[in-house]
Short mmCIF file of C-alpha atoms in Angstrom, two decimals:
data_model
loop_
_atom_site.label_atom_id
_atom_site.label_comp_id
_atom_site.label_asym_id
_atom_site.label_seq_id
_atom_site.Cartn_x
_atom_site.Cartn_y
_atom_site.Cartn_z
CA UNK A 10 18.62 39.47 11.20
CA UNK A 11 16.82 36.38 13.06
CA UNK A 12 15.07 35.41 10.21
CA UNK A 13 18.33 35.45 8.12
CA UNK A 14 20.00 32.90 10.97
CA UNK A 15 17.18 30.79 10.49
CA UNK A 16 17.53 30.96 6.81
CA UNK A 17 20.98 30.09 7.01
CA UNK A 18 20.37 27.18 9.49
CA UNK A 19 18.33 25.05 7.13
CA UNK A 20 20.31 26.09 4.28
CA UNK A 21 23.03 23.89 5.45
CA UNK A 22 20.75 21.68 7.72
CA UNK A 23 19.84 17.82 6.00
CA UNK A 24 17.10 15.28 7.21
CA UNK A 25 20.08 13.39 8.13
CA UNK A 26 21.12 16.22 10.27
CA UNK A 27 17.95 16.71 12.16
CA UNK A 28 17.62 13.07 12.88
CA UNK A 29 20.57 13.07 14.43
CA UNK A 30 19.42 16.10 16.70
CA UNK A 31 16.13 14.28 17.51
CA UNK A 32 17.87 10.80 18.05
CA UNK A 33 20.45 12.57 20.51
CA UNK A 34 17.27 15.04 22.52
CA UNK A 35 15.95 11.30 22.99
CA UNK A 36 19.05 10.01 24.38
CA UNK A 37 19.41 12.59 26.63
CA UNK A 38 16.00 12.20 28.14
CA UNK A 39 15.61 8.60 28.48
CA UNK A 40 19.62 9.29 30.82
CA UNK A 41 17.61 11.58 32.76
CA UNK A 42 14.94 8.99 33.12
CA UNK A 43 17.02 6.32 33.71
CA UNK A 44 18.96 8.19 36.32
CA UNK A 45 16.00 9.61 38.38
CA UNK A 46 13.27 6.66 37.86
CA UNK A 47 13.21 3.47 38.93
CA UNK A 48 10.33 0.96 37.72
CA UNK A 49 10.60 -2.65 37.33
CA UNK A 50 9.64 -4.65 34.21
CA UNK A 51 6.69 -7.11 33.81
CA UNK A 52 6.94 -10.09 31.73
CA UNK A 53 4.56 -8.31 29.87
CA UNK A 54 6.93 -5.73 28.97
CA UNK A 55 9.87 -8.13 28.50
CA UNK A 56 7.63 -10.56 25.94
CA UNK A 57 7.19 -6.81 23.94
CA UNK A 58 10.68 -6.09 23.72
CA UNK A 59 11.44 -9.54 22.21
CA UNK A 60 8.47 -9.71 19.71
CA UNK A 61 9.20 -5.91 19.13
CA UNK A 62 13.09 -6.76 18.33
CA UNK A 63 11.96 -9.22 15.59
CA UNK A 64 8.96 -8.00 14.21
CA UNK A 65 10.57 -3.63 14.19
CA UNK A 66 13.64 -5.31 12.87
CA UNK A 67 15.61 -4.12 10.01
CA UNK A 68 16.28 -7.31 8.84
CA UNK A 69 13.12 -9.39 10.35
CA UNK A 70 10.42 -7.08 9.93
CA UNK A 71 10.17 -6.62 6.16
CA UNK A 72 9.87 -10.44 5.49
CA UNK A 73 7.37 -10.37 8.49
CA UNK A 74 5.44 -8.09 7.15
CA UNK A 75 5.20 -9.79 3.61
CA UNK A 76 4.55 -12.95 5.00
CA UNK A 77 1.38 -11.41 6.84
CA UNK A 78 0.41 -9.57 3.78
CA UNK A 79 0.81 -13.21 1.78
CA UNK A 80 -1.05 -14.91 4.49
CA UNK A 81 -3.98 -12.63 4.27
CA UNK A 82 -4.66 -12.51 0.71
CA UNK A 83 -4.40 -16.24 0.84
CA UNK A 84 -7.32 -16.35 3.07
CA UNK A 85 -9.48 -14.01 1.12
CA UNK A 86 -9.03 -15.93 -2.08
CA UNK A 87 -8.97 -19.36 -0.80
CA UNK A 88 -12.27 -18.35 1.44
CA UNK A 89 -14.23 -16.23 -1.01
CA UNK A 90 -14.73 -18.30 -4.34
CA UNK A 91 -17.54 -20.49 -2.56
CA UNK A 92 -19.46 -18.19 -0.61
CA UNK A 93 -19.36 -15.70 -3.72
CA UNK A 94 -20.45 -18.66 -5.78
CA UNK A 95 -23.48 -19.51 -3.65
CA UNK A 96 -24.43 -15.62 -3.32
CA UNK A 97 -24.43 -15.41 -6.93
CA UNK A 98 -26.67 -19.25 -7.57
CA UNK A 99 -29.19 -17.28 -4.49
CA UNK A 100 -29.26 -14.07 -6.34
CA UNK A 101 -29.99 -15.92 -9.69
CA UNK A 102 -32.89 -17.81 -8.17
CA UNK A 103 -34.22 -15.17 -6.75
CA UNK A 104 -34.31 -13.38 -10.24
CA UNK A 105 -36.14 -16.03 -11.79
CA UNK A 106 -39.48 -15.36 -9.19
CA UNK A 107 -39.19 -11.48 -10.15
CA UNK A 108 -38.79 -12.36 -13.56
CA UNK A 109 -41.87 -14.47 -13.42
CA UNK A 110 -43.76 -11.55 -11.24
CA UNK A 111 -42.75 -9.25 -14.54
CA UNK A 112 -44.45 -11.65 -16.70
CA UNK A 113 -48.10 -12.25 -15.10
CA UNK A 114 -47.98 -9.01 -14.92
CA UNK A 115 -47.58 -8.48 -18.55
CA UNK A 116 -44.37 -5.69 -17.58
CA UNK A 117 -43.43 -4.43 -20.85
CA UNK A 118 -39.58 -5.43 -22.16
CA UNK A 119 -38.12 -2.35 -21.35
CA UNK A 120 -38.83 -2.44 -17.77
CA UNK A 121 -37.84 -5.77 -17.14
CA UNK A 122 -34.71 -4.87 -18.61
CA UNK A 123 -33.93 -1.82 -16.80
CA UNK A 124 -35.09 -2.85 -13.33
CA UNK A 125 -33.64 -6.72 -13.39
CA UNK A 126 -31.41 -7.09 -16.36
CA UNK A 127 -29.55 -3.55 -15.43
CA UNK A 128 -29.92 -2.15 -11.76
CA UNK A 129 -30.88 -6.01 -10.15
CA UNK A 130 -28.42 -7.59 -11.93
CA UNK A 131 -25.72 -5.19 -11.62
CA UNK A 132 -26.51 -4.68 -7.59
CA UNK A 133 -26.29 -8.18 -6.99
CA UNK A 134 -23.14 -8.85 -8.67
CA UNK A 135 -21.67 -6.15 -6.66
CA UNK A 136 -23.09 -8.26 -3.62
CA UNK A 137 -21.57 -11.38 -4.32
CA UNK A 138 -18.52 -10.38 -5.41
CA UNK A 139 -17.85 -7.86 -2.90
CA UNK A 140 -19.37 -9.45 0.36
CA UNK A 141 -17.23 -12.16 0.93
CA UNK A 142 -13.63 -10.61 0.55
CA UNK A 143 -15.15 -8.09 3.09
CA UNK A 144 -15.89 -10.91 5.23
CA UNK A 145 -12.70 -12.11 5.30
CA UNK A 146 -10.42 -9.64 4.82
CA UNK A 147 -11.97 -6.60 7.49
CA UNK A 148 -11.80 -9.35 10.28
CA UNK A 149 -8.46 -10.54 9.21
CA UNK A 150 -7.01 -6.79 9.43
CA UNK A 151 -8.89 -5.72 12.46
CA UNK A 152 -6.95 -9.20 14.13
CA UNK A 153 -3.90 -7.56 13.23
CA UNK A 154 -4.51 -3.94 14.40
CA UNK A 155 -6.07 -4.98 17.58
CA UNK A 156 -3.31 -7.24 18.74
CA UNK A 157 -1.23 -4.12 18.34
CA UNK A 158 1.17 -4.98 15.15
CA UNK A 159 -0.04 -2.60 12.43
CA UNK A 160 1.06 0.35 14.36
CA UNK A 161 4.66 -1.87 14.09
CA UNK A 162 4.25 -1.98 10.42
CA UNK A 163 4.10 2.28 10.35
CA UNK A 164 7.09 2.02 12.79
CA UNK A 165 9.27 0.08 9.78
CA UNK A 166 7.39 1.85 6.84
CA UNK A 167 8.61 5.41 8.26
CA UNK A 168 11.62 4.29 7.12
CA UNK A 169 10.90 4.56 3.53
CA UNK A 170 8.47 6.99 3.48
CA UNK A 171 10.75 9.27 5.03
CA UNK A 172 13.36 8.42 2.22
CA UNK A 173 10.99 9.92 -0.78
CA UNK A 174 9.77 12.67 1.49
CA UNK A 175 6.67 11.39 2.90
CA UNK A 176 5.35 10.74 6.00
CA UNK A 177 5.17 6.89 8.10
CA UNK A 178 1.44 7.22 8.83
CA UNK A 179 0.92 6.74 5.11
CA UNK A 180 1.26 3.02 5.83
CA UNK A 181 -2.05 3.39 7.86
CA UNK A 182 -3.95 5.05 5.21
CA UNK A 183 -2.34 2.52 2.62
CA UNK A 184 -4.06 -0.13 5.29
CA UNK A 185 -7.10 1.50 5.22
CA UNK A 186 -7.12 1.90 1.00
CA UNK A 187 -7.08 -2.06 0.55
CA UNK A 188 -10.63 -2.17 2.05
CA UNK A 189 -11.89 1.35 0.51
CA UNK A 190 -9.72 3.75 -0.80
CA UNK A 191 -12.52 6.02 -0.46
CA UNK A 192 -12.47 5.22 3.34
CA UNK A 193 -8.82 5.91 3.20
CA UNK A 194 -9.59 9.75 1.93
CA UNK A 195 -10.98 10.58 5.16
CA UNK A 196 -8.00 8.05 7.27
CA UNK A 197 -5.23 10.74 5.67
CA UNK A 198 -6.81 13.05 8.46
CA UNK A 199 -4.20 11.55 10.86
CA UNK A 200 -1.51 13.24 9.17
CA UNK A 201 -0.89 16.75 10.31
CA UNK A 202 1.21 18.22 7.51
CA UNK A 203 -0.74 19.32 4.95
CA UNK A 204 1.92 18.61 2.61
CA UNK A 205 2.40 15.23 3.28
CA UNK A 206 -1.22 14.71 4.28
CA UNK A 207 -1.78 15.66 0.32
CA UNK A 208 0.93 13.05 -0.79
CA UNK A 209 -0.82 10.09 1.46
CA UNK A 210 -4.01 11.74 -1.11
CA UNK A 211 -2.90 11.63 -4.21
CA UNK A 212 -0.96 8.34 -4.04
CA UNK A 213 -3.32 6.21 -2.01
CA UNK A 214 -4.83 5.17 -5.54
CA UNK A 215 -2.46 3.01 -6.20
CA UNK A 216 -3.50 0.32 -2.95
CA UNK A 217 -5.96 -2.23 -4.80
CA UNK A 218 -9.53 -1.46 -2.66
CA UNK A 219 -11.62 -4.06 -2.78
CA UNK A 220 -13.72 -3.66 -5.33
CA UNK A 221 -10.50 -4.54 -7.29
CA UNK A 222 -9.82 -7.78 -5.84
CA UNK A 223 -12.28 -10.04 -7.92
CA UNK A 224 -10.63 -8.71 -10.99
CA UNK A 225 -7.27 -9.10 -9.88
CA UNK A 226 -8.00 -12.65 -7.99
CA UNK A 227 -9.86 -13.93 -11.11
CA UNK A 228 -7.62 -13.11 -13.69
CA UNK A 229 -4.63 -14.44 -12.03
CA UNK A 230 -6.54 -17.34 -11.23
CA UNK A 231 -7.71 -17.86 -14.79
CA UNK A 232 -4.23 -17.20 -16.78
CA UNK A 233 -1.60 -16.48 -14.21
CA UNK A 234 -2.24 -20.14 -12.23
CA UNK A 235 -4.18 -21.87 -15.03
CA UNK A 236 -1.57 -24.32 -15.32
CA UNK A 237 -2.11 -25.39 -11.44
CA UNK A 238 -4.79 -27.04 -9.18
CA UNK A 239 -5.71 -27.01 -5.90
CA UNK A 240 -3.54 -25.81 -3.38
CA UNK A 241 -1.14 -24.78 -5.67
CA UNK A 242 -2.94 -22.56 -7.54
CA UNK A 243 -4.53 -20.40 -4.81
CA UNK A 244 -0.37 -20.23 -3.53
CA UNK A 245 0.43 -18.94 -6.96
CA UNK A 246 -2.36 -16.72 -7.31
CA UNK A 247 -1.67 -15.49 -3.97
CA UNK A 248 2.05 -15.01 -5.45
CA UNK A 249 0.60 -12.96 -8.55
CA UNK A 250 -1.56 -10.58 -6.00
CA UNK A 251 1.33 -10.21 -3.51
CA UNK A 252 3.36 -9.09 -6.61
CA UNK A 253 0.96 -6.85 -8.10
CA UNK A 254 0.50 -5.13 -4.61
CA UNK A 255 3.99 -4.81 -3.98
CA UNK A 256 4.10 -2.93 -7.63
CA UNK A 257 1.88 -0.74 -6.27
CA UNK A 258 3.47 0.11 -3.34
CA UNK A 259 6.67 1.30 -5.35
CA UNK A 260 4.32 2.93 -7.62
CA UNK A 261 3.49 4.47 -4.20
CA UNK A 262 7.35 5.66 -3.45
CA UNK A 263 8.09 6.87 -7.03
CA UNK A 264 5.29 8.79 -7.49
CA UNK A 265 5.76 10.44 -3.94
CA UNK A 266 9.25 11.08 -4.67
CA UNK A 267 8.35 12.77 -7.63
CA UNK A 268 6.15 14.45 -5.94
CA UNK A 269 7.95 15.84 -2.86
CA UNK A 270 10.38 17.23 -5.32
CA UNK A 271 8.48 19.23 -7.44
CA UNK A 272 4.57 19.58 -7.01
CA UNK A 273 4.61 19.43 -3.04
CA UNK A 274 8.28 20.61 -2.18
CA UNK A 275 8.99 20.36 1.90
CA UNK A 276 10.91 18.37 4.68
CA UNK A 277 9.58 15.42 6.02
CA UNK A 278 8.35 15.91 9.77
CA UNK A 279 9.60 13.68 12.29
CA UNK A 280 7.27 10.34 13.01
CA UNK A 281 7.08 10.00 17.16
CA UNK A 282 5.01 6.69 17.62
CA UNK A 283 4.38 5.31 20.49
CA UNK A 284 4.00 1.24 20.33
CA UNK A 285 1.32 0.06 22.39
CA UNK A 286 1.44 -3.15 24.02
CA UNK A 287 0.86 -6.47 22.50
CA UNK A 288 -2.81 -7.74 23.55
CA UNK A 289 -5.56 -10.45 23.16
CA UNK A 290 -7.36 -9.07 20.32
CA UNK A 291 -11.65 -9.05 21.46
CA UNK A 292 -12.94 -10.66 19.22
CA UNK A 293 -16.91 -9.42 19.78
CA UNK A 294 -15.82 -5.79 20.83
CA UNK A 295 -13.85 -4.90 17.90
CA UNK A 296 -12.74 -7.97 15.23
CA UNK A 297 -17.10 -8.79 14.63
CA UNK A 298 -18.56 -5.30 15.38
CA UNK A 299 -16.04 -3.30 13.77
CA UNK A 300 -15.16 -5.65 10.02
CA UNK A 301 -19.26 -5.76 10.28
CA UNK A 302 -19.64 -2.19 10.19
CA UNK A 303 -16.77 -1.50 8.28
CA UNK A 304 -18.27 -4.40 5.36
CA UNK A 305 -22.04 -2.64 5.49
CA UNK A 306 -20.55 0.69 4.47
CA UNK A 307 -18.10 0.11 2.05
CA UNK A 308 -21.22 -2.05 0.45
CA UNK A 309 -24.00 0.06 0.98
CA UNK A 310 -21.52 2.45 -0.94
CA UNK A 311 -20.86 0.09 -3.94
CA UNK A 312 -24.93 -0.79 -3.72
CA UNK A 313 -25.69 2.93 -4.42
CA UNK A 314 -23.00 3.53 -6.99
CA UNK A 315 -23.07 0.39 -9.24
CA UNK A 316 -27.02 0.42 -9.56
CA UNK A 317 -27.11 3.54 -11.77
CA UNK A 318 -23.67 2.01 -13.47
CA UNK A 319 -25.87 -1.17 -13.84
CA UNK A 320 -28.85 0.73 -15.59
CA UNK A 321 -26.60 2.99 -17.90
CA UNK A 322 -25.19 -0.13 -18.73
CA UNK A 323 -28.53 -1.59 -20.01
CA UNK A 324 -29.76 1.85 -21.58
CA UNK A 325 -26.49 1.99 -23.62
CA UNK A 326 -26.14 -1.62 -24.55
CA UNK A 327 -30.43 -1.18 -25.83
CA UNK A 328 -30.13 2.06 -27.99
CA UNK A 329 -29.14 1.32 -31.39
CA UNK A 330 -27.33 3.87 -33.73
CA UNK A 331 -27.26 3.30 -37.62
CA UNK A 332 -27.73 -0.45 -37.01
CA UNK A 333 -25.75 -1.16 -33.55
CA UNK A 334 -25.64 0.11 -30.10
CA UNK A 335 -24.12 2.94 -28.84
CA UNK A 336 -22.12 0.63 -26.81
CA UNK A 337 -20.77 -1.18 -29.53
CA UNK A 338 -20.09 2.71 -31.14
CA UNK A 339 -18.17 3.24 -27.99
CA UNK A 340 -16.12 0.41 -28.20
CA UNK A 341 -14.94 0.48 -31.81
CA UNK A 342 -14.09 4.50 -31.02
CA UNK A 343 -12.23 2.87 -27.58
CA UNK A 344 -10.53 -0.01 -29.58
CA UNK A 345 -7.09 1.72 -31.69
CA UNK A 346 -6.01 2.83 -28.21
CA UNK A 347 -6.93 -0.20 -26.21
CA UNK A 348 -4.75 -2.37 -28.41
CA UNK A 349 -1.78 -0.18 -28.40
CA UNK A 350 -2.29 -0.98 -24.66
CA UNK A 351 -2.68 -4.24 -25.28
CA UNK A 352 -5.93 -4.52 -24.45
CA UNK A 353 -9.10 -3.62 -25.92
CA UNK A 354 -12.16 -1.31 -26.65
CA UNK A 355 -14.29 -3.19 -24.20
CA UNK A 356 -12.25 -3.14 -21.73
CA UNK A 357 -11.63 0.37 -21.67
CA UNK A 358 -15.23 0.80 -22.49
CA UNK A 359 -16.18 -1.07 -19.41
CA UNK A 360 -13.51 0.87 -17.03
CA UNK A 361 -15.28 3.92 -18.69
CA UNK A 362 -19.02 2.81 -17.50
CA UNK A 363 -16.86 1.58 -14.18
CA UNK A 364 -16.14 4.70 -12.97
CA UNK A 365 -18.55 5.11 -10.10
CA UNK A 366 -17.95 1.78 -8.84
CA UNK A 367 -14.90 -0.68 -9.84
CA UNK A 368 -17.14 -3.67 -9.18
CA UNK A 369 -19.92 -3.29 -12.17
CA UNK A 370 -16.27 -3.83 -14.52
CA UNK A 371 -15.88 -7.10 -14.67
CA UNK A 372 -19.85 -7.50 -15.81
CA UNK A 373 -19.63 -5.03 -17.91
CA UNK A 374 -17.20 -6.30 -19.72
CA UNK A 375 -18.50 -9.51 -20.11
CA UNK A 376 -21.78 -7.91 -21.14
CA UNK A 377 -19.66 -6.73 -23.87
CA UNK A 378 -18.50 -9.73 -25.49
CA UNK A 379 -21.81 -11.73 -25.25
CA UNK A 380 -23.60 -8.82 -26.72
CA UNK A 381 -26.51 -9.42 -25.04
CA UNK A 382 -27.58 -6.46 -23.77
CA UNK A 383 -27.77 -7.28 -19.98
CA UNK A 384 -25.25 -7.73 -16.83
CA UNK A 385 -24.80 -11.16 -16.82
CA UNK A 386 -22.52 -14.15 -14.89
CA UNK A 387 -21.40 -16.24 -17.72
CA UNK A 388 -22.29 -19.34 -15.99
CA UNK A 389 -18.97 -19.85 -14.56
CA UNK A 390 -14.93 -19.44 -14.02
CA UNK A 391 -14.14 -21.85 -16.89
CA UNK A 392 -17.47 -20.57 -18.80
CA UNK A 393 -15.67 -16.91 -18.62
CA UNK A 394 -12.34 -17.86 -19.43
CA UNK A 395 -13.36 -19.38 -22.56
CA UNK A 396 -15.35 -15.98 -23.23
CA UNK A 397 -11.92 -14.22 -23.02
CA UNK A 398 -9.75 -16.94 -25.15
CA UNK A 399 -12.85 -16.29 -27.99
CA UNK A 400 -11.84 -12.31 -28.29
CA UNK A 401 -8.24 -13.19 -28.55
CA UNK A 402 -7.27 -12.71 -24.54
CA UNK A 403 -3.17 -13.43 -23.79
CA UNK A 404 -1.19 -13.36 -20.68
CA UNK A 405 -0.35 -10.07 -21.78
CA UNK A 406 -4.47 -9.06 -22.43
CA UNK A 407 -4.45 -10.11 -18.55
CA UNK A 408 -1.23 -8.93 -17.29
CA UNK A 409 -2.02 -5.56 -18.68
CA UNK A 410 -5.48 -5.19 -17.45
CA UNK A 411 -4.55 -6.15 -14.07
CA UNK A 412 -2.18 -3.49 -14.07
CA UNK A 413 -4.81 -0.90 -15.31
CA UNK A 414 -6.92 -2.37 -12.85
CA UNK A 415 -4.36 -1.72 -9.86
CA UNK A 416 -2.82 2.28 -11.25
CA UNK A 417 -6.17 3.79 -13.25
CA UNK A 418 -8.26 6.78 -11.80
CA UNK A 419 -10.07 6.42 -8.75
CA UNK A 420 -13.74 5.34 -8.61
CA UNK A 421 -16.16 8.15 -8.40
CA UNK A 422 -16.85 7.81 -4.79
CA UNK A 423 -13.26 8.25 -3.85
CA UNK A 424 -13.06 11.37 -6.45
CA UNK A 425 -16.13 13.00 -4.47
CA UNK A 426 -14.10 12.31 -0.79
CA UNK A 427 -10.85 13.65 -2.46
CA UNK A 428 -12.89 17.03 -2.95
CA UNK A 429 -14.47 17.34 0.23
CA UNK A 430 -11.20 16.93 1.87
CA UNK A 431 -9.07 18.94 -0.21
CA UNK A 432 -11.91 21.64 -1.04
CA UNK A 433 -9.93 21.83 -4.49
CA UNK A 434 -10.99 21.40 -7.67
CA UNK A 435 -7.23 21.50 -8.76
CA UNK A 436 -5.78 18.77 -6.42
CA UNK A 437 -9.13 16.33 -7.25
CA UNK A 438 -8.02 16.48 -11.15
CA UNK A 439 -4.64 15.88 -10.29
CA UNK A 440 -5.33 12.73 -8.18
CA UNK A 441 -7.64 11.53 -11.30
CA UNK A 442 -4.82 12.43 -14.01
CA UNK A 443 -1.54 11.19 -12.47
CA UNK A 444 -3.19 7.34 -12.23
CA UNK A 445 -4.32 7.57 -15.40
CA UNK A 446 -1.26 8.52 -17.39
CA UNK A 447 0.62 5.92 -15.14
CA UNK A 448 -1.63 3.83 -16.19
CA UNK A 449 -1.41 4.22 -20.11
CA UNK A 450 2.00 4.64 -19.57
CA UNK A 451 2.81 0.95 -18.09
CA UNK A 452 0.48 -0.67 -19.75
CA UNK A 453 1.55 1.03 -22.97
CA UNK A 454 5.28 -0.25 -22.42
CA UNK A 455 5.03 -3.77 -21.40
CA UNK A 456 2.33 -3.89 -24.50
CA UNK A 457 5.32 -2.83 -26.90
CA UNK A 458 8.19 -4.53 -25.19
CA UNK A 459 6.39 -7.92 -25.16
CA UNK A 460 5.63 -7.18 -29.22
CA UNK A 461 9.08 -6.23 -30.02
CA UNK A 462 10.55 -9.23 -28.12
CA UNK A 463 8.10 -11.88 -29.90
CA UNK A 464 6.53 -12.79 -26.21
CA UNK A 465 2.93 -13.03 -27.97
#
């Protein structure tokens, strides 16, 4: 009989409903409070309630919150392209002394290229691309948490997530997926349901980690901005990034949505937060110590990942097969499909070989097109764009494989977490399959759409 009330109850009961219920327990307490306590505000408390009145604001807080994502991928791509630059100029010095180490000591071909042209080359890429984002952007972040506003930005994402049935500690583990979605696996821990817990899983993929962001930076610095300079062009490539992150993040909703309505079926839980006070971020304590050791491990993760990629890579590029390289095999196989995409069989190819680590891509692909057999740098932006323009790259090539870039599988490292947390083989194929059809998908309709309308 009880359990056929209960029934009943959420039969007719709505989210709408049990907010309502929640908002008005709430009410009721803070009267009690307010009639049995008295306590005097600080100015400390009063500067929170203003800053929290624009920043939590319905209207206020979603340009806010844009304008500090903006702000922070400026300062990644406007810091990054020297220091990467120099990293890369070090790394190729130093390659030239073990190159000449190889040869007084009469090292036989193969070696040298397995050891420097694959796994050195390849590891060092990773390096420079990688380490100075990191730099930047894990500093940047920790600022923001440890002045107290990202748990402000879960406050005003609960809002949506709550609308496709998720929960608004997702935001946090998005946070945590635009350093390393593989970090981010393990972050999901903070939210209790399991249902929504698996949602925060399976979508996080679609947050650009950072061993996306040299793809995505370069290529809308190279086609999206080409027609700028200066200080221009970093603002519109910021604008591309912002965009393609914000694609994401609907990605994000839809897919949850979707989700929550068939594959993970519930009621969203209620989201009690409480704000902490604004407050002088420390700067040693946790902004150095903390973006340090949160740079060393995403790298040290990358380093062990993209070393093997970088050798296979090599060992693949080396073998020949009835007169070419399996490689080359691979590609023409890869190429009917990638230009329905409108891309092509290298690229594909080289998000194939990519899979353990979305760094070794971009080389990989390059290694590609030059044919040469080895990881190499191209000798520069301008030296790479031309590389692309000679195998017949358009906006579209580099719209499209940002986009494939941003929705395809996750790396292999972020596969392996996605197991240990869900202990299910199931749920781990199903976080690598729904990317990747969304990503054939899209790509596969703005390919035809811009055909059929004469855009290229």
């Amino acid at each position: 009989m009880l359990s056929d009330l209960f029934s009943e109850a959420e039969k007719h009961s709505s989210p709408q409903t049990r907010d309502k219920i929640v908002e008005a327990l709430y009410e009721k307490s803070r009267e009690t409070i307010n009639a049995s306590v008295i306590y005097s505000k600080t100015r400390h408390d009063q500067r929170t309630e203003r800053l929290d009145a624009v920043l939590t604001s319905p209207i206020w807080g979603f340009p806010i919150m844009l304008l500090m994502l903006g702000t922070v991928f400026y300062l990644t791509i406007a810091g990054a392209n020297i220091p990467s630059a120099m990293l890369a100029d070090f790394f190729g010095w130093v390659e030239g002394y073990i190159t000449m180490g190889f040869n007084f000591l009469n090292a036989p071909d193969w070696l040298h290229g397995v050891l420097v042209l694959g796994f050195y080359r390849g590891t060092t890429w990773v390096v420079s691309v990688m380490l100075p984002p990191m730099a930047i952007f894990f500093p940047t972040f920790a600022l923001l948490e440890n002045y107290g506003y990202l748990p402000r930005v879960a406050f005003n994402m609960d809002r949506l997530f709550k609308t496709v049935g998720a929960h608004g500690k997702q935001s946090l583990t998005m946070a945590m997926g635009f350093g390393c979605n593989a970090a981010a696996m393990m972050s999901t821990r903070i939210i209790e349901s399991p249902r929504e817990r698996m949602l925060a899983i399976l979508t996080n993929n679609f947050v650009p980690c950072n061993g996306r962001w040299g793809t995505l930076i370069l290529l809308a610095s190279l086609f999206m901005a080409a027609n700028f300079t200066g200080g221009i062009k970093t603002l519109v490539s910021t604008s591309v990034i912002v965009g393609i992150v914000l694609f994401g993040i609907v990605v994000t909703f839809s897919v949850s949505w979707i989700l929550s309505k068939t594959l993970l079926k519930g009621v969203p839980t209620h989201y009690t937060l409480e704000l902490p006070p604004y407050r002088k971020p420390k700067i040693f304590d946790t902004v150095i110590r903390s973006s340090l050791n949160n740079s060393l491990a995403v790298l040290n993760r990358a380093v062990k990942v993209a070393a093997p990629a970088g050798i296979l890579t090599w060992v693949l590029a080396n073998i020949d097969v009835n007169g070419s390289s399996v490689l080359l095999h691979i590609v023409h196989f890869l190429n009917p499909l990638g230009q329905t995409l409108g891309l092509d069989g290298y690229i594909l190819m080289a998000f194939i070989i990519g899979l353990p680590a979305n760094e070794i891509v971009l080389p990989v692909l390059l290694m590609g097109y030059l044919s040469t057999g080895e990881l190499v740098d191209a000798g520069g932006i301008e030296n790479i764009k031309q590389i692309f323009l000679e195998h017949n790259w358009t906006w579209l090539t580099a719209l499209n494989m940002m986009l494939f870039s941003l929705l395809h599988y996750p790396c292999g490292t972020t596969l392996i977490n996605i197991y240990k947390e869900t202990k299910s083989k199931k749920w781990t194929f199903m976080a690598f399959i729904i990317p990747t059809v969304i990503a054939l998908g899209v790509t596969f309709v703005i390919a035809q759409a811009a055909r059929y309308f004469g855009w290229v």
